[in-house]
């Protein structure tokens, strides 16, 4: 197997790991291990693609789909057991609404969905990854992550609204 396929294999394994999260109990060692492995694979696939010089449009799309699967499966398992205040639920809803509006805007403007891999989105994802488990003890860390995620969602909308799409953004467009 050529090394150039390793990043896409990691993204695919993240999707499998995300589905496995649905089959595990929360909290459990299995859930914790799967959560960490999925998170590490999210960092590793992009890094490896850049290191091996095999960044592709398909790989960027696969990474975005794997991210969505991971977040959706984590939300399905964790949200019912987290005791979050109503304002935080509303805030999360606003972030999701901004992300949906971003994609609808991209569909209208470009005829396609776009998942820009911006630095702000990467930081938001990383902070959410490390703070969501902490929410079992305190809501303070997730509040910080929510601030960054809000900024990232708004920034994503600004990137998508630019008249000229950059080459990086073109590589993340779903046709």
Tab-separated table of C-alpha atoms in Angstrom:
chain	number	residue	atom	x	y	z
A	1	UNK	CA	0.000	0.000	0.000
A	2	UNK	CA	1.455	3.373	-0.993
A	3	UNK	CA	2.148	5.820	1.855
A	4	UNK	CA	0.069	8.467	0.088
A	5	UNK	CA	-3.100	6.637	1.173
A	6	UNK	CA	-2.277	6.753	4.907
A	7	UNK	CA	-3.975	10.130	5.604
A	8	UNK	CA	-7.231	8.969	3.992
A	9	UNK	CA	-7.030	5.666	5.861
A	10	UNK	CA	-6.696	7.606	9.135
A	11	UNK	CA	-9.738	9.730	8.258
A	12	UNK	CA	-11.702	6.584	7.388
A	13	UNK	CA	-10.659	4.951	10.654
A	14	UNK	CA	-11.911	8.047	12.499
A	15	UNK	CA	-15.353	7.443	10.994
A	16	UNK	CA	-15.230	3.805	12.123
A	17	UNK	CA	-14.077	4.935	15.575
A	18	UNK	CA	-16.907	7.462	15.734
A	19	UNK	CA	-19.467	4.748	15.044
A	20	UNK	CA	-17.774	2.545	17.661
A	21	UNK	CA	-18.293	5.379	20.165
A	22	UNK	CA	-22.027	4.885	19.698
A	23	UNK	CA	-21.657	1.268	20.799
A	24	UNK	CA	-19.647	2.034	23.942
A	25	UNK	CA	-20.815	3.149	27.366
A	26	UNK	CA	-20.181	6.622	28.757
A	27	UNK	CA	-18.126	6.889	30.840
A	28	UNK	CA	-15.947	3.866	30.163
A	29	UNK	CA	-12.344	3.091	29.340
A	30	UNK	CA	-13.386	1.986	25.847
A	31	UNK	CA	-15.176	5.290	25.205
A	32	UNK	CA	-12.165	7.238	26.489
A	33	UNK	CA	-9.707	5.298	24.334
A	34	UNK	CA	-11.874	5.649	21.218
A	35	UNK	CA	-12.361	9.370	21.887
A	36	UNK	CA	-8.602	9.935	22.204
A	37	UNK	CA	-7.745	7.785	19.164
A	38	UNK	CA	-10.309	9.638	17.032
A	39	UNK	CA	-8.949	12.985	18.211
A	40	UNK	CA	-5.349	12.027	17.491
A	41	UNK	CA	-6.311	10.725	14.049
A	42	UNK	CA	-7.881	14.123	13.303
A	43	UNK	CA	-4.558	15.835	13.959
A	44	UNK	CA	-2.463	13.112	12.337
A	45	UNK	CA	-4.278	12.806	8.998
A	46	UNK	CA	-3.743	16.424	7.953
A	47	UNK	CA	-0.204	16.547	9.290
A	48	UNK	CA	0.674	13.330	7.479
A	49	UNK	CA	-0.916	14.511	4.220
A	50	UNK	CA	1.203	17.673	4.307
A	51	UNK	CA	4.368	15.785	5.292
A	52	UNK	CA	3.926	13.200	2.515
A	53	UNK	CA	2.943	15.970	0.064
A	54	UNK	CA	-0.288	14.182	-0.779
A	55	UNK	CA	-2.889	16.807	0.133
A	56	UNK	CA	-5.917	16.209	-2.102
A	57	UNK	CA	-9.421	17.552	-2.507
A	58	UNK	CA	-10.741	14.061	-1.712
A	59	UNK	CA	-8.631	13.914	1.443
A	60	UNK	CA	-9.869	17.319	2.617
A	61	UNK	CA	-13.456	16.227	2.016
A	62	UNK	CA	-12.911	12.892	3.773
A	63	UNK	CA	-11.377	14.731	6.739
A	64	UNK	CA	-14.387	17.067	6.959
A	65	UNK	CA	-16.866	14.179	6.734
A	66	UNK	CA	-14.924	12.267	9.408
A	67	UNK	CA	-14.984	15.375	11.625
A	68	UNK	CA	-18.753	15.684	11.219
A	69	UNK	CA	-19.216	11.962	12.018
A	70	UNK	CA	-17.012	12.238	15.108
A	71	UNK	CA	-18.772	15.365	16.412
A	72	UNK	CA	-22.233	13.924	15.701
A	73	UNK	CA	-21.471	10.611	17.439
A	74	UNK	CA	-19.903	12.374	20.436
A	75	UNK	CA	-22.887	14.705	20.678
A	76	UNK	CA	-25.298	11.757	20.520
A	77	UNK	CA	-23.508	10.023	23.404
A	78	UNK	CA	-22.425	12.951	25.566
A	79	UNK	CA	-25.140	15.600	25.335
A	80	UNK	CA	-27.792	13.505	27.122
A	81	UNK	CA	-25.536	13.025	30.159
A	82	UNK	CA	-24.040	16.515	30.392
A	83	UNK	CA	-25.810	18.815	32.791
A	84	UNK	CA	-25.321	22.109	30.986
A	85	UNK	CA	-27.074	25.376	31.781
A	86	UNK	CA	-29.716	26.563	29.336
A	87	UNK	CA	-27.597	29.512	28.176
A	88	UNK	CA	-24.859	27.119	27.046
A	89	UNK	CA	-27.369	25.020	25.086
A	90	UNK	CA	-28.603	28.205	23.408
A	91	UNK	CA	-25.045	29.282	22.660
A	92	UNK	CA	-24.266	25.912	21.082
A	93	UNK	CA	-27.432	26.266	19.021
A	94	UNK	CA	-26.281	29.677	17.777
A	95	UNK	CA	-22.916	28.213	16.728
A	96	UNK	CA	-24.645	25.379	14.866
A	97	UNK	CA	-26.995	27.899	13.220
A	98	UNK	CA	-24.040	30.014	12.057
A	99	UNK	CA	-22.361	26.911	10.590
A	100	UNK	CA	-25.598	25.928	8.788
A	101	UNK	CA	-26.025	29.463	7.420
A	102	UNK	CA	-22.395	29.361	6.236
A	103	UNK	CA	-23.068	26.171	4.265
A	104	UNK	CA	-26.371	27.447	2.856
A	105	UNK	CA	-24.616	30.667	1.816
A	106	UNK	CA	-21.869	28.663	0.110
A	107	UNK	CA	-24.524	26.643	-1.719
A	108	UNK	CA	-26.208	29.833	-2.923
A	109	UNK	CA	-22.984	31.679	-3.824
A	110	UNK	CA	-20.928	28.817	-5.263
A	111	UNK	CA	-23.432	26.030	-5.852
A	112	UNK	CA	-21.411	23.858	-3.453
A	113	UNK	CA	-20.781	23.234	0.222
A	114	UNK	CA	-17.397	24.389	1.492
A	115	UNK	CA	-15.523	23.257	4.588
A	116	UNK	CA	-12.563	25.638	4.926
A	117	UNK	CA	-9.774	24.247	7.085
A	118	UNK	CA	-8.982	27.587	8.721
A	119	UNK	CA	-6.702	28.012	11.702
A	120	UNK	CA	-9.689	29.280	13.707
A	121	UNK	CA	-11.666	26.103	12.918
A	122	UNK	CA	-8.674	23.951	13.885
A	123	UNK	CA	-8.299	25.737	17.238
A	124	UNK	CA	-12.025	25.513	17.914
A	125	UNK	CA	-11.997	21.786	17.172
A	126	UNK	CA	-8.957	21.202	19.381
A	127	UNK	CA	-10.421	23.167	22.288
A	128	UNK	CA	-13.761	21.397	22.013
A	129	UNK	CA	-11.957	18.051	21.917
A	130	UNK	CA	-10.052	18.706	25.135
A	131	UNK	CA	-12.794	20.588	27.022
A	132	UNK	CA	-15.860	18.441	26.337
A	133	UNK	CA	-14.688	15.678	28.721
A	134	UNK	CA	-13.891	18.359	31.339
A	135	UNK	CA	-17.542	19.418	31.216
A	136	UNK	CA	-18.337	16.418	33.396
A	137	UNK	CA	-16.701	18.424	36.229
A	138	UNK	CA	-17.049	22.116	35.269
A	139	UNK	CA	-18.575	24.256	32.514
A	140	UNK	CA	-15.792	26.889	32.594
A	141	UNK	CA	-13.506	25.153	30.043
A	142	UNK	CA	-16.324	24.549	27.561
A	143	UNK	CA	-17.293	28.222	27.810
A	144	UNK	CA	-13.826	29.194	26.574
A	145	UNK	CA	-14.085	26.657	23.760
A	146	UNK	CA	-17.520	28.062	22.867
A	147	UNK	CA	-16.051	31.560	22.538
A	148	UNK	CA	-13.387	30.263	20.137
A	149	UNK	CA	-15.947	28.150	18.243
A	150	UNK	CA	-18.188	31.204	17.831
A	151	UNK	CA	-15.289	33.227	16.439
A	152	UNK	CA	-14.321	30.325	14.143
A	153	UNK	CA	-17.865	29.982	12.788
A	154	UNK	CA	-18.113	33.721	12.104
A	155	UNK	CA	-14.628	33.715	10.552
A	156	UNK	CA	-15.626	30.787	8.340
A	157	UNK	CA	-18.589	32.817	7.098
A	158	UNK	CA	-16.281	35.736	6.295
A	159	UNK	CA	-13.914	33.432	4.393
A	160	UNK	CA	-16.817	31.991	2.406
A	161	UNK	CA	-18.215	35.472	1.685
A	162	UNK	CA	-15.024	36.707	0.022
A	163	UNK	CA	-15.488	37.324	-3.682
A	164	UNK	CA	-12.394	35.415	-4.705
A	165	UNK	CA	-12.058	31.904	-3.350
A	166	UNK	CA	-8.481	31.104	-2.406
A	167	UNK	CA	-6.735	27.982	-3.675
A	168	UNK	CA	-6.908	26.452	-0.187
A	169	UNK	CA	-10.665	26.922	-0.115
A	170	UNK	CA	-11.070	25.467	-3.599
A	171	UNK	CA	-9.425	22.308	-2.295
A	172	UNK	CA	-12.174	21.911	0.300
A	173	UNK	CA	-15.194	22.395	-1.949
A	174	UNK	CA	-17.610	19.517	-2.415
A	175	UNK	CA	-18.809	19.260	-5.983
